[in-house]
Short mmCIF file of C-alpha atoms in Angstrom, two decimals:
data_model
loop_
_atom_site.label_atom_id
_atom_site.label_comp_id
_atom_site.label_asym_id
_atom_site.label_seq_id
_atom_site.Cartn_x
_atom_site.Cartn_y
_atom_site.Cartn_z
CA MET U 17 89.00 110.97 137.05
CA GLN U 18 92.68 111.89 137.23
CA VAL U 19 94.22 114.38 134.74
CA GLU U 20 97.40 116.25 134.39
CA ALA U 21 96.80 119.94 134.40
CA ARG U 22 98.56 122.91 135.90
CA VAL U 23 95.67 125.07 136.45
CA LYS U 24 91.80 124.39 137.13
CA ALA U 25 90.97 126.12 133.70
CA GLU U 26 93.09 123.39 131.79
CA ALA U 27 91.29 120.48 133.76
CA VAL U 28 88.07 122.02 132.93
CA GLN U 29 89.09 122.12 129.20
CA ILE U 30 90.25 118.48 129.38
CA VAL U 31 87.11 116.95 131.15
CA GLU U 32 84.88 118.64 128.90
CA SER U 33 86.70 117.49 125.88
CA LEU U 34 86.18 113.82 126.94
CA GLY U 35 82.19 114.58 127.17
CA HIS U 36 82.03 115.00 130.75
CA ARG U 37 81.11 117.97 133.20
CA LEU U 38 83.59 119.04 136.01
CA ILE U 39 81.70 119.42 139.39
CA SER U 40 84.69 119.66 141.69
CA ALA U 41 88.57 119.40 141.49
CA GLN U 42 91.19 118.72 144.05
CA SER U 43 94.84 119.55 143.40
CA ASP U 44 97.47 116.65 143.86
CA HIS U 45 101.01 117.95 143.98
CA GLY U 46 102.67 114.54 144.70
CA LEU U 47 102.88 110.79 144.41
CA LEU U 48 101.93 109.80 147.87
CA GLY U 49 98.80 107.95 148.30
CA GLN U 50 98.69 107.38 144.40
CA LYS U 51 98.23 103.90 142.88
CA LEU U 52 101.06 103.06 140.52
CA GLY U 53 100.07 103.89 136.93
CA SER U 54 97.08 106.11 138.02
CA ARG U 55 98.69 109.31 136.70
CA PRO U 56 98.26 109.87 133.20
CA ALA U 57 101.51 109.59 131.11
CA PRO U 58 102.95 112.80 129.39
CA LEU U 59 102.39 113.25 125.92
CA ASN U 60 105.91 112.97 123.74
CA THR U 61 105.78 116.45 122.35
CA ALA U 62 108.90 115.76 120.02
CA ILE U 63 107.18 112.51 118.46
CA PHE U 64 103.78 114.61 118.32
CA ASN U 65 105.46 117.24 116.48
CA GLN U 66 107.16 114.86 113.95
CA GLN U 67 103.89 113.37 113.28
CA LEU U 68 101.71 116.18 112.85
CA LEU U 69 104.48 117.63 110.33
CA ALA U 70 104.33 114.69 108.23
CA LEU U 71 100.51 114.44 108.08
CA LEU U 72 100.51 118.17 107.09
CA ASP U 73 103.10 117.63 104.54
CA SER U 74 101.06 115.01 103.07
CA GLY U 75 98.03 117.28 102.55
CA GLN U 76 95.93 116.88 105.71
CA THR U 77 94.18 119.69 107.44
CA VAL U 78 95.23 120.44 110.99
CA THR U 79 91.92 119.03 112.36
CA ASP U 80 92.19 116.08 110.01
CA ALA U 81 95.77 115.55 111.09
CA ILE U 82 94.89 115.58 115.22
CA GLU U 83 91.93 113.47 114.71
CA ILE U 84 94.32 110.71 112.84
CA LEU U 85 96.84 111.15 115.71
CA SER U 86 93.91 110.62 118.20
CA ARG U 87 92.68 107.61 116.49
CA ASN U 88 96.31 106.10 116.34
CA ASP U 89 96.57 106.36 120.06
CA ARG U 90 94.89 103.26 120.70
CA SER U 91 95.59 102.71 124.29
CA LYS U 92 93.95 106.25 124.93
CA ARG U 93 96.45 107.22 127.39
CA HIS U 94 96.35 110.78 125.65
CA ALA U 95 92.89 110.90 124.89
CA HIS U 96 92.41 114.12 126.99
CA VAL U 97 95.03 115.95 125.07
CA TYR U 98 93.70 114.89 121.55
CA GLY U 99 89.94 115.39 122.57
CA SER U 100 90.59 118.87 124.01
CA LEU U 101 92.67 119.78 120.74
CA VAL U 102 90.09 118.39 118.45
CA THR U 103 87.19 119.99 120.49
CA ALA U 104 88.78 123.37 120.32
CA LEU U 105 89.65 123.01 116.57
CA GLN U 106 86.04 122.09 115.76
CA GLN U 107 85.06 125.13 117.56
CA GLY U 108 86.91 127.25 114.99
CA LYS U 109 89.58 128.08 117.37
CA GLN U 110 93.36 128.17 115.97
CA LEU U 111 96.01 125.36 116.77
CA SER U 112 97.93 127.95 118.96
CA VAL U 113 95.07 128.74 120.85
CA ALA U 114 94.26 124.73 121.49
CA MET U 115 97.51 124.07 122.54
CA ALA U 116 97.61 127.28 124.89
CA GLN U 117 94.68 125.66 126.59
CA LEU U 118 96.93 122.84 127.70
CA PRO U 119 100.21 124.44 129.27
CA SER U 120 101.23 121.15 131.12
CA THR U 121 101.65 119.41 127.62
CA PHE U 122 102.60 122.06 125.23
CA PRO U 123 105.88 124.39 126.39
CA PRO U 124 105.17 128.26 125.84
CA LEU U 125 107.97 128.34 122.96
CA LEU U 126 105.66 126.06 120.79
CA VAL U 127 102.85 127.84 121.17
CA ALA U 128 104.23 131.12 120.59
CA MET U 129 105.85 129.74 117.36
CA ILE U 130 102.73 128.21 115.94
CA ALA U 131 100.67 131.38 116.93
CA ALA U 132 103.26 133.61 114.87
CA SER U 133 103.15 131.31 111.84
CA GLU U 134 99.44 131.00 111.66
CA THR U 135 99.28 134.65 110.43
CA THR U 136 101.57 133.78 107.71
CA GLY U 137 100.48 130.49 106.82
CA THR U 138 104.15 128.96 107.82
CA VAL U 139 102.92 126.38 110.41
CA ARG U 140 104.82 123.51 108.78
CA ALA U 141 107.89 125.83 108.76
CA ALA U 142 107.63 126.73 112.23
CA LEU U 143 107.07 123.02 113.25
CA ARG U 144 110.47 122.05 111.25
CA ARG U 145 112.26 124.95 113.18
CA TYR U 146 111.06 123.90 116.45
CA ILE U 147 111.59 120.11 115.74
CA ALA U 148 115.52 121.13 114.87
CA TYR U 149 115.62 123.25 117.85
CA GLU U 150 114.71 120.27 120.28
CA ALA U 151 117.22 118.07 118.60
CA GLN U 152 120.00 120.89 118.90
CA VAL U 153 119.02 121.35 122.68
CA ASP U 154 118.71 117.75 123.53
CA SER U 155 122.27 116.86 121.78
CA LEU U 156 123.92 119.34 124.33
CA ARG U 157 121.68 118.10 127.05
CA THR U 158 122.85 114.42 126.28
CA LYS U 159 126.52 115.76 125.89
CA LEU U 160 126.09 116.92 129.44
CA ARG U 161 124.53 114.04 130.98
CA SER U 162 127.10 111.71 129.37
CA ALA U 163 129.88 113.67 131.05
CA ALA U 164 128.43 113.51 134.28
CA THR U 165 127.17 109.68 134.46
CA TYR U 166 130.22 107.87 134.78
CA PRO U 167 131.57 110.29 137.61
CA CYS U 168 128.21 110.03 139.44
CA ILE U 169 128.09 106.23 139.10
CA LEU U 170 131.95 106.15 140.33
CA GLY U 171 131.06 108.27 143.15
CA ALA U 172 128.09 106.41 144.21
CA VAL U 173 129.91 103.13 144.20
CA GLY U 174 133.02 104.58 146.07
CA LEU U 175 130.68 106.01 148.91
CA PHE U 176 128.88 102.63 149.12
CA VAL U 177 131.85 100.76 149.49
CA ILE U 178 133.43 103.56 152.06
CA GLY U 179 130.31 103.04 154.05
CA PHE U 180 130.46 99.25 154.01
CA LEU U 181 134.05 99.33 155.42
CA LEU U 182 133.06 101.89 158.15
CA LEU U 183 129.52 100.46 159.06
CA TYR U 184 129.98 96.65 158.64
CA VAL U 185 133.56 95.66 158.61
CA ALA U 186 135.33 98.01 160.93
CA PRO U 187 132.88 97.25 163.83
CA LYS U 188 133.86 93.23 163.03
CA PHE U 189 137.47 94.11 163.39
CA SER U 190 136.93 96.07 166.69
CA THR U 191 135.35 92.93 168.15
CA ALA U 192 138.28 91.00 167.03
CA PHE U 193 140.93 93.23 168.57
CA GLU U 194 139.28 93.52 172.08
CA ASP U 195 141.02 90.79 173.55
CA ILE U 196 144.41 91.63 172.00
CA ALA U 197 146.47 93.20 174.42
CA THR U 198 148.49 95.23 171.69
CA SER U 199 145.36 96.72 170.29
CA ARG U 200 144.95 99.53 172.74
CA ALA U 201 147.19 101.60 171.24
CA GLY U 202 147.61 103.34 167.88
CA ALA U 203 145.09 102.76 164.94
CA ALA U 204 143.29 99.82 166.79
CA SER U 205 142.47 102.02 169.41
CA LEU U 206 140.80 104.37 166.94
CA ILE U 207 139.06 101.18 165.47
CA GLN U 208 137.78 99.85 168.62
CA ALA U 209 136.18 103.49 169.60
CA TRP U 210 134.45 103.86 166.25
CA GLY U 211 133.44 99.98 166.50
CA SER U 212 131.91 100.82 169.88
CA PHE U 213 129.98 103.59 168.74
CA VAL U 214 128.47 101.89 165.79
CA HIS U 215 127.61 98.93 168.02
CA GLU U 216 126.00 101.37 170.37
CA TYR U 217 124.40 103.98 168.46
CA TRP U 218 123.81 102.14 165.22
CA VAL U 219 120.70 104.01 164.38
CA LEU U 220 122.73 107.25 164.55
CA ALA U 221 125.53 105.68 162.45
CA TRP U 222 123.32 104.51 159.72
CA GLY U 223 120.93 107.14 159.76
CA GLY U 224 123.88 109.81 159.34
CA PHE U 225 125.05 107.81 156.59
CA LEU U 226 121.70 107.52 154.82
CA LEU U 227 121.32 111.12 155.56
CA ALA U 228 124.48 111.93 153.88
CA ILE U 229 122.92 110.33 150.82
CA GLY U 230 119.62 111.55 150.74
CA LEU U 231 120.28 115.10 151.48
CA PRO U 232 122.03 115.78 148.31
CA ILE U 233 119.60 113.92 146.30
CA MET U 234 116.72 115.92 147.89
CA ALA U 235 118.35 119.36 147.48
CA LEU U 236 118.83 118.55 143.65
CA ALA U 237 115.16 117.70 143.28
CA SER U 238 114.44 121.31 144.61
CA PRO U 239 114.05 124.12 141.85
CA ASN U 240 115.20 126.56 144.45
CA PHE U 241 118.60 124.72 145.31
CA ARG U 242 118.96 124.18 141.36
CA ALA U 243 118.75 127.83 140.83
CA TYR U 244 121.06 128.75 143.71
CA LEU U 245 123.47 126.12 142.77
CA ALA U 246 123.73 127.45 139.29
CA GLY U 247 124.16 130.58 140.51
CA ARG U 248 127.07 129.63 142.38
CA LEU U 249 128.75 127.71 139.63
CA MET U 250 128.26 130.71 137.47
CA ALA U 251 129.94 132.88 140.05
CA SER U 252 132.72 130.14 140.42
CA GLN U 253 136.21 130.83 138.70
CA LEU U 254 136.86 127.25 138.00
CA VAL U 255 133.72 126.37 135.75
CA GLY U 256 131.83 129.58 135.76
CA GLU U 257 132.64 130.66 132.40
CA ARG U 258 131.78 127.18 130.80
CA VAL U 259 128.36 127.35 132.62
CA PHE U 260 127.76 130.66 131.42
CA LEU U 261 128.53 129.53 127.60
CA ILE U 262 126.18 126.58 128.00
CA GLN U 263 123.24 129.23 128.95
CA LEU U 264 124.56 131.57 126.40
CA ALA U 265 124.07 128.97 123.63
CA ARG U 266 120.63 128.12 125.05
CA LEU U 267 119.78 131.82 124.87
CA TYR U 268 120.85 132.39 121.20
CA ARG U 269 119.23 129.13 120.10
CA THR U 270 116.15 130.09 121.28
CA LEU U 271 115.94 133.76 120.18
CA ALA U 272 117.03 132.89 116.73
CA MET U 273 114.16 130.08 116.48
CA LEU U 274 111.59 132.51 117.84
CA ILE U 275 112.75 135.46 115.51
CA GLN U 276 112.74 133.08 112.71
CA SER U 277 109.02 132.32 113.30
CA GLY U 278 108.20 136.09 113.07
CA LEU U 279 108.03 137.42 116.60
CA SER U 280 109.91 140.61 117.68
CA VAL U 281 113.16 140.64 119.37
CA THR U 282 111.37 141.93 122.63
CA ASN U 283 108.59 139.12 122.38
CA ALA U 284 111.18 136.59 121.78
CA MET U 285 113.35 137.72 124.92
CA GLN U 286 110.33 137.52 127.12
CA LEU U 287 109.51 133.92 126.10
CA ALA U 288 113.24 132.90 126.31
CA GLU U 289 113.46 134.07 129.96
CA SER U 290 111.99 130.79 131.16
CA ALA U 291 114.83 128.86 129.45
CA LEU U 292 117.60 130.79 131.72
CA PRO U 293 118.41 130.70 135.19
CA ALA U 294 117.14 133.47 137.72
CA ILE U 295 120.40 135.47 137.51
CA LEU U 296 120.37 135.73 133.70
CA GLN U 297 116.57 136.19 134.02
CA ARG U 298 117.32 139.48 135.58
CA ARG U 299 120.01 140.54 133.15
CA LEU U 300 117.67 139.46 130.02
CA VAL U 301 114.58 141.54 131.50
CA ALA U 302 117.10 144.62 131.64
CA ALA U 303 118.13 144.08 128.38
CA ARG U 304 114.79 143.97 126.85
CA GLU U 305 113.80 146.89 128.77
CA SER U 306 116.67 149.10 127.40
CA ILE U 307 116.06 147.45 123.76
CA SER U 308 112.39 148.83 124.24
CA GLN U 309 113.72 152.35 125.05
CA GLY U 310 115.46 152.50 121.62
CA ARG U 311 118.86 151.10 122.46
CA ALA U 312 120.82 148.87 119.72
CA ILE U 313 120.47 145.09 120.63
CA SER U 314 124.24 144.41 120.62
CA VAL U 315 124.90 147.57 123.10
CA ALA U 316 121.79 146.10 125.34
CA LEU U 317 123.22 142.79 125.26
CA ASN U 318 126.70 144.06 125.98
CA GLN U 319 125.49 146.08 128.87
CA GLN U 320 123.86 143.24 130.67
CA GLY U 321 127.04 140.85 130.14
CA LEU U 322 125.10 138.68 127.88
CA SER U 323 127.49 138.42 125.18
CA ASN U 324 131.07 137.75 124.86
CA GLU U 325 133.81 139.21 122.10
CA VAL U 326 132.88 136.88 119.23
CA ALA U 327 129.13 137.18 120.13
CA GLN U 328 129.45 140.99 120.02
CA LYS U 329 130.77 140.97 116.70
CA LEU U 330 128.55 138.59 115.17
CA ILE U 331 125.23 140.55 116.68
CA VAL U 332 126.74 143.74 115.21
CA ALA U 333 127.11 142.27 111.89
CA GLY U 334 123.75 140.76 112.03
CA GLU U 335 121.93 144.21 112.96
CA THR U 336 123.92 145.92 109.88
CA THR U 337 123.36 143.08 107.23
CA GLY U 338 119.68 142.11 108.33
CA ARG U 339 120.78 138.57 109.23
CA PHE U 340 120.31 138.80 112.78
CA ALA U 341 118.56 135.55 113.50
CA GLU U 342 121.08 133.65 111.45
CA MET U 343 123.99 135.12 113.42
CA LEU U 344 122.50 134.32 116.63
CA ASP U 345 122.47 130.53 115.48
CA ARG U 346 125.98 130.88 114.76
CA ILE U 347 126.81 132.26 117.92
CA ALA U 348 124.84 129.20 119.69
CA ASP U 349 126.99 126.64 117.38
CA PHE U 350 130.22 128.33 118.50
CA CYS U 351 129.27 128.18 122.07
CA GLU U 352 128.25 124.63 122.04
CA GLN U 353 131.33 123.37 120.15
CA GLU U 354 133.63 125.27 122.85
CA THR U 355 131.41 123.61 125.33
CA SER U 356 131.81 120.13 123.75
CA ILE U 357 135.45 120.32 123.55
CA TRP U 358 135.58 121.59 127.16
CA LEU U 359 133.57 118.70 128.27
CA ASP U 360 135.69 116.17 126.48
CA ARG U 361 139.01 117.46 128.14
CA ALA U 362 137.22 117.66 131.62
CA THR U 363 135.90 114.27 131.57
CA ARG U 364 139.07 112.75 130.51
CA LEU U 365 140.66 114.48 133.39
CA LEU U 366 137.82 114.14 136.02
CA GLU U 367 137.46 110.40 135.63
CA PRO U 368 141.23 109.23 136.63
CA LEU U 369 141.27 111.87 139.30
CA LEU U 370 138.00 110.66 140.88
CA MET U 371 139.45 107.16 140.84
CA VAL U 372 142.64 108.37 142.49
CA VAL U 373 140.87 110.02 145.28
CA ILE U 374 138.39 107.06 145.92
CA GLY U 375 141.34 104.65 145.86
CA ILE U 376 143.04 106.78 148.40
CA VAL U 377 140.31 106.74 150.92
CA ILE U 378 139.56 103.30 150.27
CA GLY U 379 143.11 102.37 150.81
CA MET U 380 143.51 104.37 153.97
CA VAL U 381 140.44 102.74 155.69
CA VAL U 382 141.63 99.26 154.55
CA ALA U 383 145.25 100.05 156.03
CA LEU U 384 143.74 101.47 158.87
CA LEU U 385 141.90 98.25 159.56
CA TYR U 386 144.56 96.10 159.02
CA SER U 387 147.34 98.05 160.87
CA PRO U 388 146.48 96.27 164.38
CA ILE U 389 147.17 92.95 162.82
CA PHE U 390 150.64 94.10 161.47
CA ASP U 391 151.41 95.51 164.81
CA LEU U 392 150.58 92.05 166.57
CA ALA U 393 152.72 90.33 164.03
CA ASN U 394 155.82 92.60 164.82
CA ALA U 395 155.25 92.19 168.53
CA ILE U 396 154.93 88.26 168.19
#
């Protein structure tokens, strides 16, 4: 049996919920050697939360709602998830405990919100807040992806066109110019030298081109490189402030959601650390320790550089009026609005600029290829 689990204890819970007994388990960290479709599909937690909330609003108990969702999963793709939840609930465990046994399926933020709301009987309100939180985060993520999609496609197409010209067209031209006397000087000599290199060392030429494409993709797939890149972007004078605003919006939105669910500020900060890059995680840890020592929240966040002028004023107002979570939500709204405006302007500027750069590079390559023909025409 193949199951999706982060730790062995979770695998044991899943296997036992299906009525089996785990004898041994072997970790598989990659997709190599697996058959297509052998890995179980991950549960869509957004749909799960919406369906669970709808059933709870209709008067169903938590156990009955999970059993209904389990029966609704006719393909049995998520039988291990529903089976584990139902088994834990039937054993008298709370929903948050049952979810915590499946860390690869349910995020810690959701589990913490459910756990805090179970003591006050506001599970449905917690689900509504989490669904709204996911919608807001997904909206910002969609804007970022939309802003990056067209430049990435344009850059990829331009790169492949340049590669086609240099690795296929240029060698063909160099062969055609070999018997032309005037082709020994100027641009033709460069084309002939490059064409000879591609003909003789075609593996090296094509390998270098593929490596130039593959290395950035492999690097972006690495969490360590992404963390390093995020740190460098935040340190950049050009986009550092905007990247910081995006992370600030995410931080404040997460803190507001957790505090509204009943968690203390320090516990909310501890859970929010996983939503931030490493450089901001260290700042948040320092701010949390400062708050634990008795400092005001506004002072601790300001000392660690986790607020700007507007955020500082609103946090102070929230501390004074007791509407702290509401003010955090407003700060997140301001940061996201400012980010959206900047993304729109940057996209409008970047797209034509990228087209001009790619057009110039392709034009230079084409001009280099045809310049020997123009030289020959002038000589004749």
